[in-house]
Amino acid sequence: MKMLLCPICQTELRRTEKQMKCENGHSFDLARQGYVNLMINGKKSSGDDRDMVKSRHLFLEEGFYAPLRDHVSNLIASRKPQVLVDAGCGEGYYTKVCAQHAREAYGFDLSKAALKLAAANDAKTHYAIASLAHLPLADESVDVLLSVFAPFDEAEFQRVLKADGLLIQVQPGPYHLYELKQILYERVQLHEPTVHSRSFDVVKAETLTYPMEIHEPQHLQALFQMTPYYWKSPRESRSRLQAKSVLQVRASFHIVCYRKQVKK
């Protein structure tokens, strides 16, 4: 983990058998699964809870989002990065595959439940609990930064990317899960992707859309529980969804590749 910096004094962290330590004596315990918690000042990590992580893991492992994962992986493979960072990696579904194309890979998230899964299933990537607004990385140290359905900190991402670094962001497309939302809401609002052009130039923007057919009730429930709709939908909407035995729904993803703007 030569890339990681101490979140207290910003010196290099070195790994011992059970800890990460810096030259100033600050230490951080390694979890049994292999990730390290770099939150400081007694702050507790938050992020997705155990139930949401479990639902998302169940759904993703069925391969419903495999076309997205493979598409992003191919984008990264063409770059052959030295250092890859997944900012908001969750349980590492995308990280594990994309990490195969990099010499070093790092995944950051606030969810302890998610990182337990990620580290247990991916020995190549270095995982750490850390805020995306304060990544424990040096300036201009990252070749490719990946952000999939995660909070986007434009200033921090600009800081850690190398001058020729690539940032790949995935957001829901306008019609992502449209048919699911039709069941839950009387009026469906289309998602409007955000373009971050203050610190980055758009290299490529595309939309990946394909149909999904969900047959199993547990997979449909897992999809519902891993979305924001789970917390916003009234009881009658949930009842309509539970009455469905099969759901045909679109997956639609807006994928933007950015190049860091270099100040002259």
mmCIF file of C-alpha atoms in Angstrom:
data_model
loop_
_atom_site.group_PDB
_atom_site.id
_atom_site.type_symbol
_atom_site.label_atom_id
_atom_site.label_comp_id
_atom_site.label_asym_id
_atom_site.label_seq_id
_atom_site.Cartn_x
_atom_site.Cartn_y
_atom_site.Cartn_z
ATOM 1 C CA MET A 1 0.000 0.000 0.000
ATOM 2 C CA LYS A 2 2.760 2.454 -0.900
ATOM 3 C CA MET A 3 0.252 4.975 -2.214
ATOM 4 C CA LEU A 4 -1.697 5.520 1.004
ATOM 5 C CA LEU A 5 -1.014 8.565 3.144
ATOM 6 C CA CYS A 6 -1.699 9.031 6.829
ATOM 7 C CA PRO A 7 -4.940 11.037 7.139
ATOM 8 C CA ILE A 8 -3.484 12.896 10.143
ATOM 9 C CA CYS A 9 -0.047 14.045 8.956
ATOM 10 C CA GLN A 10 -0.078 13.073 5.225
ATOM 11 C CA THR A 11 3.123 11.034 5.413
ATOM 12 C CA GLU A 12 3.429 7.624 3.810
ATOM 13 C CA LEU A 13 1.698 4.704 5.488
ATOM 14 C CA ARG A 14 3.611 1.427 5.725
ATOM 15 C CA ARG A 15 2.085 -1.938 6.414
ATOM 16 C CA THR A 16 3.047 -4.136 9.345
ATOM 17 C CA GLU A 17 1.477 -7.498 10.102
ATOM 18 C CA LYS A 18 -1.726 -6.058 11.557
ATOM 19 C CA GLN A 19 -1.508 -2.291 11.123
ATOM 20 C CA MET A 20 -0.737 0.607 8.847
ATOM 21 C CA LYS A 21 1.748 3.042 10.419
ATOM 22 C CA CYS A 22 3.388 6.313 9.429
ATOM 23 C CA GLU A 23 6.782 7.704 10.466
ATOM 24 C CA ASN A 24 5.104 9.909 13.086
ATOM 25 C CA GLY A 25 3.644 6.971 14.957
ATOM 26 C CA HIS A 26 0.017 7.205 13.828
ATOM 27 C CA SER A 27 -1.389 3.712 13.370
ATOM 28 C CA PHE A 28 -4.530 2.178 11.885
ATOM 29 C CA ASP A 29 -5.621 -1.405 12.420
ATOM 30 C CA LEU A 30 -6.130 -3.772 9.514
ATOM 31 C CA ALA A 31 -9.397 -5.669 9.629
ATOM 32 C CA ARG A 32 -9.385 -9.445 9.365
ATOM 33 C CA GLN A 33 -10.624 -9.157 5.771
ATOM 34 C CA GLY A 34 -7.675 -6.886 4.875
ATOM 35 C CA TYR A 35 -9.129 -3.381 4.628
ATOM 36 C CA VAL A 36 -8.029 -0.468 6.815
ATOM 37 C CA ASN A 37 -10.162 2.203 8.487
ATOM 38 C CA LEU A 38 -8.635 5.645 7.860
ATOM 39 C CA MET A 39 -11.357 7.759 9.440
ATOM 40 C CA ILE A 40 -9.948 10.025 12.159
ATOM 41 C CA ASN A 41 -11.038 12.058 15.179
ATOM 42 C CA GLY A 42 -13.343 9.311 16.368
ATOM 43 C CA LYS A 43 -15.585 9.711 13.353
ATOM 44 C CA LYS A 44 -17.632 6.652 12.586
ATOM 45 C CA SER A 45 -17.922 5.499 9.015
ATOM 46 C CA SER A 46 -21.394 5.519 7.565
ATOM 47 C CA GLY A 47 -22.244 4.727 3.971
ATOM 48 C CA ASP A 48 -24.617 1.979 2.943
ATOM 49 C CA ASP A 49 -25.912 -0.237 5.736
ATOM 50 C CA ARG A 50 -25.682 -4.018 5.895
ATOM 51 C CA ASP A 51 -29.134 -4.664 4.405
ATOM 52 C CA MET A 52 -28.549 -2.432 1.374
ATOM 53 C CA VAL A 53 -25.114 -3.960 0.796
ATOM 54 C CA LYS A 54 -26.565 -7.465 1.038
ATOM 55 C CA SER A 55 -29.323 -6.626 -1.458
ATOM 56 C CA ARG A 56 -26.974 -4.983 -3.935
ATOM 57 C CA HIS A 57 -24.509 -7.855 -3.695
ATOM 58 C CA LEU A 58 -27.281 -10.388 -4.374
ATOM 59 C CA PHE A 59 -28.531 -8.446 -7.390
ATOM 60 C CA LEU A 60 -25.127 -7.723 -8.903
ATOM 61 C CA GLU A 61 -23.874 -11.281 -8.495
ATOM 62 C CA GLU A 62 -26.759 -12.421 -10.715
ATOM 63 C CA GLY A 63 -25.089 -10.495 -13.555
ATOM 64 C CA PHE A 64 -27.783 -7.908 -14.235
ATOM 65 C CA TYR A 65 -25.200 -5.106 -14.424
ATOM 66 C CA ALA A 66 -22.424 -7.213 -15.956
ATOM 67 C CA PRO A 67 -22.660 -5.369 -19.320
ATOM 68 C CA LEU A 68 -21.887 -2.106 -17.521
ATOM 69 C CA ARG A 69 -19.042 -3.656 -15.533
ATOM 70 C CA ASP A 70 -17.476 -5.144 -18.664
ATOM 71 C CA HIS A 71 -17.877 -1.924 -20.650
ATOM 72 C CA VAL A 72 -16.103 0.125 -17.982
ATOM 73 C CA SER A 73 -13.441 -2.559 -17.659
ATOM 74 C CA ASN A 74 -12.721 -2.305 -21.389
ATOM 75 C CA LEU A 75 -12.365 1.476 -21.138
ATOM 76 C CA ILE A 76 -9.764 1.031 -18.404
ATOM 77 C CA ALA A 77 -7.970 -1.798 -20.198
ATOM 78 C CA SER A 78 -7.211 0.523 -23.111
ATOM 79 C CA ARG A 79 -5.387 2.897 -20.725
ATOM 80 C CA LYS A 80 -3.276 0.262 -18.896
ATOM 81 C CA PRO A 81 -2.980 2.448 -15.784
ATOM 82 C CA GLN A 82 -0.267 2.202 -13.182
ATOM 83 C CA VAL A 83 -2.658 3.318 -10.436
ATOM 84 C CA LEU A 84 -6.425 2.830 -10.480
ATOM 85 C CA VAL A 85 -8.731 4.239 -7.799
ATOM 86 C CA ASP A 86 -12.407 3.375 -7.340
ATOM 87 C CA ALA A 87 -13.900 6.242 -5.323
ATOM 88 C CA GLY A 88 -17.090 4.898 -3.769
ATOM 89 C CA CYS A 89 -16.276 1.265 -4.507
ATOM 90 C CA GLY A 90 -19.014 -0.345 -2.413
ATOM 91 C CA GLU A 91 -18.537 -4.093 -2.219
ATOM 92 C CA GLY A 92 -16.045 -4.021 -5.102
ATOM 93 C CA TYR A 93 -18.198 -5.418 -7.901
ATOM 94 C CA TYR A 94 -16.666 -3.108 -10.511
ATOM 95 C CA THR A 95 -13.332 -2.684 -8.742
ATOM 96 C CA LYS A 96 -12.324 -6.337 -8.798
ATOM 97 C CA VAL A 97 -12.651 -6.701 -12.573
ATOM 98 C CA CYS A 98 -11.187 -3.279 -13.425
ATOM 99 C CA ALA A 99 -8.221 -3.828 -11.084
ATOM 100 C CA GLN A 100 -6.932 -6.568 -13.397
ATOM 101 C CA HIS A 101 -5.786 -3.866 -15.831
ATOM 102 C CA ALA A 102 -3.759 -1.837 -13.308
ATOM 103 C CA ARG A 103 -0.458 -2.362 -11.521
ATOM 104 C CA GLU A 104 -1.967 -1.048 -8.283
ATOM 105 C CA ALA A 105 -5.648 -0.641 -7.400
ATOM 106 C CA TYR A 106 -7.341 1.087 -4.480
ATOM 107 C CA GLY A 107 -10.960 1.187 -3.380
ATOM 108 C CA PHE A 108 -12.412 3.757 -0.988
ATOM 109 C CA ASP A 109 -15.824 3.824 0.646
ATOM 110 C CA LEU A 110 -17.484 4.811 3.922
ATOM 111 C CA SER A 111 -19.425 1.574 4.347
ATOM 112 C CA LYS A 112 -17.734 -0.972 6.587
ATOM 113 C CA ALA A 113 -20.278 -3.606 5.556
ATOM 114 C CA ALA A 114 -19.408 -3.071 1.895
ATOM 115 C CA LEU A 115 -15.637 -3.122 2.403
ATOM 116 C CA LYS A 116 -15.821 -6.367 4.362
ATOM 117 C CA LEU A 117 -17.234 -7.998 1.235
ATOM 118 C CA ALA A 118 -14.897 -6.174 -1.122
ATOM 119 C CA ALA A 119 -11.675 -7.068 0.706
ATOM 120 C CA ALA A 120 -12.736 -10.653 1.345
ATOM 121 C CA ASN A 121 -13.338 -11.279 -2.368
ATOM 122 C CA ASP A 122 -10.516 -9.276 -3.947
ATOM 123 C CA ALA A 123 -6.930 -9.840 -2.853
ATOM 124 C CA LYS A 124 -5.378 -7.523 -5.469
ATOM 125 C CA THR A 125 -7.083 -4.253 -4.515
ATOM 126 C CA HIS A 126 -6.191 -2.252 -1.405
ATOM 127 C CA TYR A 127 -9.409 -1.192 0.332
ATOM 128 C CA ALA A 128 -9.822 1.563 2.909
ATOM 129 C CA ILE A 129 -12.636 3.313 4.733
ATOM 130 C CA ALA A 130 -12.127 6.960 3.827
ATOM 131 C CA SER A 131 -14.059 10.067 2.888
ATOM 132 C CA LEU A 132 -14.190 10.801 -0.835
ATOM 133 C CA ALA A 133 -13.776 14.464 0.059
ATOM 134 C CA HIS A 134 -10.421 13.697 1.717
ATOM 135 C CA LEU A 135 -8.799 10.831 -0.154
ATOM 136 C CA PRO A 136 -5.616 9.552 1.568
ATOM 137 C CA LEU A 137 -3.579 10.034 -1.604
ATOM 138 C CA ALA A 138 -0.880 12.414 -2.774
ATOM 139 C CA ASP A 139 -1.509 15.119 -5.348
ATOM 140 C CA GLU A 140 -1.397 13.913 -8.964
ATOM 141 C CA SER A 141 -0.865 10.262 -8.065
ATOM 142 C CA VAL A 142 -3.740 8.512 -9.896
ATOM 143 C CA ASP A 143 -3.861 7.452 -13.553
ATOM 144 C CA VAL A 144 -7.522 6.394 -13.706
ATOM 145 C CA LEU A 145 -10.248 7.292 -11.229
ATOM 146 C CA LEU A 146 -13.583 5.481 -11.321
ATOM 147 C CA SER A 147 -16.839 6.853 -9.872
ATOM 148 C CA VAL A 148 -19.885 4.568 -10.248
ATOM 149 C CA PHE A 149 -23.152 5.798 -8.676
ATOM 150 C CA ALA A 150 -21.065 7.523 -6.006
ATOM 151 C CA PRO A 151 -20.715 11.024 -4.560
ATOM 152 C CA PHE A 152 -18.648 13.178 -6.879
ATOM 153 C CA ASP A 153 -16.112 15.563 -5.360
ATOM 154 C CA GLU A 154 -14.821 17.532 -8.307
ATOM 155 C CA ALA A 155 -12.061 19.397 -6.475
ATOM 156 C CA GLU A 156 -10.683 16.310 -4.740
ATOM 157 C CA PHE A 157 -10.747 14.203 -7.899
ATOM 158 C CA GLN A 158 -8.945 16.973 -9.761
ATOM 159 C CA ARG A 159 -6.309 17.072 -7.010
ATOM 160 C CA VAL A 160 -5.384 13.382 -7.051
ATOM 161 C CA LEU A 161 -5.464 12.797 -10.812
ATOM 162 C CA LYS A 162 -2.260 13.038 -12.800
ATOM 163 C CA ALA A 163 -2.007 15.681 -15.511
ATOM 164 C CA ASP A 164 -3.000 13.136 -18.157
ATOM 165 C CA GLY A 165 -5.303 11.214 -15.829
ATOM 166 C CA LEU A 166 -8.681 9.827 -16.852
ATOM 167 C CA LEU A 167 -11.857 10.087 -14.792
ATOM 168 C CA ILE A 168 -14.738 7.722 -15.597
ATOM 169 C CA GLN A 169 -18.109 8.560 -14.090
ATOM 170 C CA VAL A 170 -21.226 6.399 -14.320
ATOM 171 C CA GLN A 171 -24.641 7.870 -13.536
ATOM 172 C CA PRO A 172 -28.157 6.587 -14.153
ATOM 173 C CA GLY A 173 -29.360 7.351 -17.667
ATOM 174 C CA PRO A 174 -32.654 9.218 -18.162
ATOM 175 C CA TYR A 175 -34.644 5.983 -18.547
ATOM 176 C CA HIS A 176 -32.796 3.866 -16.003
ATOM 177 C CA LEU A 177 -35.287 1.552 -14.249
ATOM 178 C CA TYR A 178 -38.122 3.530 -15.840
ATOM 179 C CA GLU A 179 -40.582 0.638 -15.697
ATOM 180 C CA LEU A 180 -39.873 0.085 -12.005
ATOM 181 C CA LYS A 181 -40.584 3.749 -11.301
ATOM 182 C CA GLN A 182 -43.851 3.475 -13.251
ATOM 183 C CA ILE A 183 -45.030 0.893 -10.732
ATOM 184 C CA LEU A 184 -43.968 2.952 -7.739
ATOM 185 C CA TYR A 185 -45.023 6.470 -8.763
ATOM 186 C CA GLU A 186 -47.953 8.090 -10.542
ATOM 187 C CA ARG A 187 -45.652 10.551 -12.283
ATOM 188 C CA VAL A 188 -42.189 9.448 -13.361
ATOM 189 C CA GLN A 189 -39.376 11.969 -13.524
ATOM 190 C CA LEU A 190 -36.480 11.292 -15.864
ATOM 191 C CA HIS A 191 -33.017 11.424 -14.369
ATOM 192 C CA GLU A 192 -30.881 14.263 -15.698
ATOM 193 C CA PRO A 193 -27.172 13.360 -15.663
ATOM 194 C CA THR A 194 -24.769 16.001 -14.396
ATOM 195 C CA VAL A 195 -21.744 17.086 -16.412
ATOM 196 C CA HIS A 196 -18.724 18.269 -14.417
ATOM 197 C CA SER A 197 -16.929 20.715 -16.679
ATOM 198 C CA ARG A 198 -15.371 23.156 -14.230
ATOM 199 C CA SER A 199 -12.196 21.108 -13.697
ATOM 200 C CA PHE A 200 -12.466 18.532 -16.481
ATOM 201 C CA ASP A 201 -12.826 18.295 -20.244
ATOM 202 C CA VAL A 202 -15.245 15.716 -21.622
ATOM 203 C CA VAL A 203 -13.356 13.159 -23.700
ATOM 204 C CA LYS A 204 -16.279 10.865 -24.393
ATOM 205 C CA ALA A 205 -19.916 10.611 -23.340
ATOM 206 C CA GLU A 206 -22.176 7.693 -24.114
ATOM 207 C CA THR A 207 -25.284 5.908 -22.923
ATOM 208 C CA LEU A 208 -25.436 2.153 -22.406
ATOM 209 C CA THR A 209 -29.003 0.783 -22.432
ATOM 210 C CA TYR A 210 -30.289 -2.783 -22.447
ATOM 211 C CA PRO A 211 -33.373 -4.719 -21.274
ATOM 212 C CA MET A 212 -33.472 -6.846 -18.127
ATOM 213 C CA GLU A 213 -36.062 -9.479 -17.259
ATOM 214 C CA ILE A 214 -36.301 -10.254 -13.561
ATOM 215 C CA HIS A 215 -38.105 -13.486 -12.690
ATOM 216 C CA GLU A 216 -37.220 -14.195 -9.081
ATOM 217 C CA PRO A 217 -39.014 -12.287 -6.287
ATOM 218 C CA GLN A 218 -35.799 -12.073 -4.236
ATOM 219 C CA HIS A 219 -33.982 -10.426 -7.124
ATOM 220 C CA LEU A 220 -36.768 -7.925 -7.674
ATOM 221 C CA GLN A 221 -36.811 -7.108 -3.968
ATOM 222 C CA ALA A 222 -33.025 -6.773 -3.978
ATOM 223 C CA LEU A 223 -33.184 -4.314 -6.875
ATOM 224 C CA PHE A 224 -35.828 -2.274 -5.067
ATOM 225 C CA GLN A 225 -33.891 -2.232 -1.802
ATOM 226 C CA MET A 226 -30.639 -1.084 -3.423
ATOM 227 C CA THR A 227 -32.303 2.015 -4.917
ATOM 228 C CA PRO A 228 -33.303 5.319 -3.254
ATOM 229 C CA TYR A 229 -36.921 4.424 -4.071
ATOM 230 C CA TYR A 230 -36.926 1.926 -1.209
ATOM 231 C CA TRP A 231 -36.979 4.752 1.339
ATOM 232 C CA LYS A 232 -39.280 7.063 -0.613
ATOM 233 C CA SER A 233 -42.069 4.761 -1.788
ATOM 234 C CA PRO A 234 -45.404 4.609 0.068
ATOM 235 C CA ARG A 235 -46.893 1.330 1.251
ATOM 236 C CA GLU A 236 -49.344 1.004 -1.646
ATOM 237 C CA SER A 237 -46.472 1.321 -4.130
ATOM 238 C CA ARG A 238 -44.590 -1.462 -2.406
ATOM 239 C CA SER A 239 -47.716 -3.626 -2.578
ATOM 240 C CA ARG A 240 -47.993 -3.113 -6.345
ATOM 241 C CA LEU A 241 -44.380 -4.128 -6.782
ATOM 242 C CA GLN A 242 -44.738 -7.207 -4.570
ATOM 243 C CA ALA A 243 -47.650 -8.358 -6.748
ATOM 244 C CA LYS A 244 -45.338 -8.609 -9.749
ATOM 245 C CA SER A 245 -44.009 -12.058 -10.605
ATOM 246 C CA VAL A 246 -41.928 -10.859 -13.587
ATOM 247 C CA LEU A 247 -40.558 -7.409 -14.324
ATOM 248 C CA GLN A 248 -39.190 -6.274 -17.660
ATOM 249 C CA VAL A 249 -37.166 -3.151 -17.054
ATOM 250 C CA ARG A 250 -34.511 -1.089 -18.796
ATOM 251 C CA ALA A 251 -31.018 -0.592 -17.453
ATOM 252 C CA SER A 252 -29.604 2.677 -18.759
ATOM 253 C CA PHE A 253 -26.283 4.205 -17.782
ATOM 254 C CA HIS A 254 -24.730 7.551 -18.702
ATOM 255 C CA ILE A 255 -20.950 7.100 -18.931
ATOM 256 C CA VAL A 256 -18.641 10.097 -19.194
ATOM 257 C CA CYS A 257 -14.863 9.993 -19.583
ATOM 258 C CA TYR A 258 -13.139 13.170 -18.445
ATOM 259 C CA ARG A 259 -9.625 14.486 -18.892
ATOM 260 C CA LYS A 260 -8.203 16.718 -16.192
ATOM 261 C CA GLN A 261 -7.854 20.354 -17.170
ATOM 262 C CA VAL A 262 -4.236 21.433 -16.750
ATOM 263 C CA LYS A 263 -3.808 24.964 -15.465
ATOM 264 C CA LYS A 264 -1.439 27.062 -17.545
#
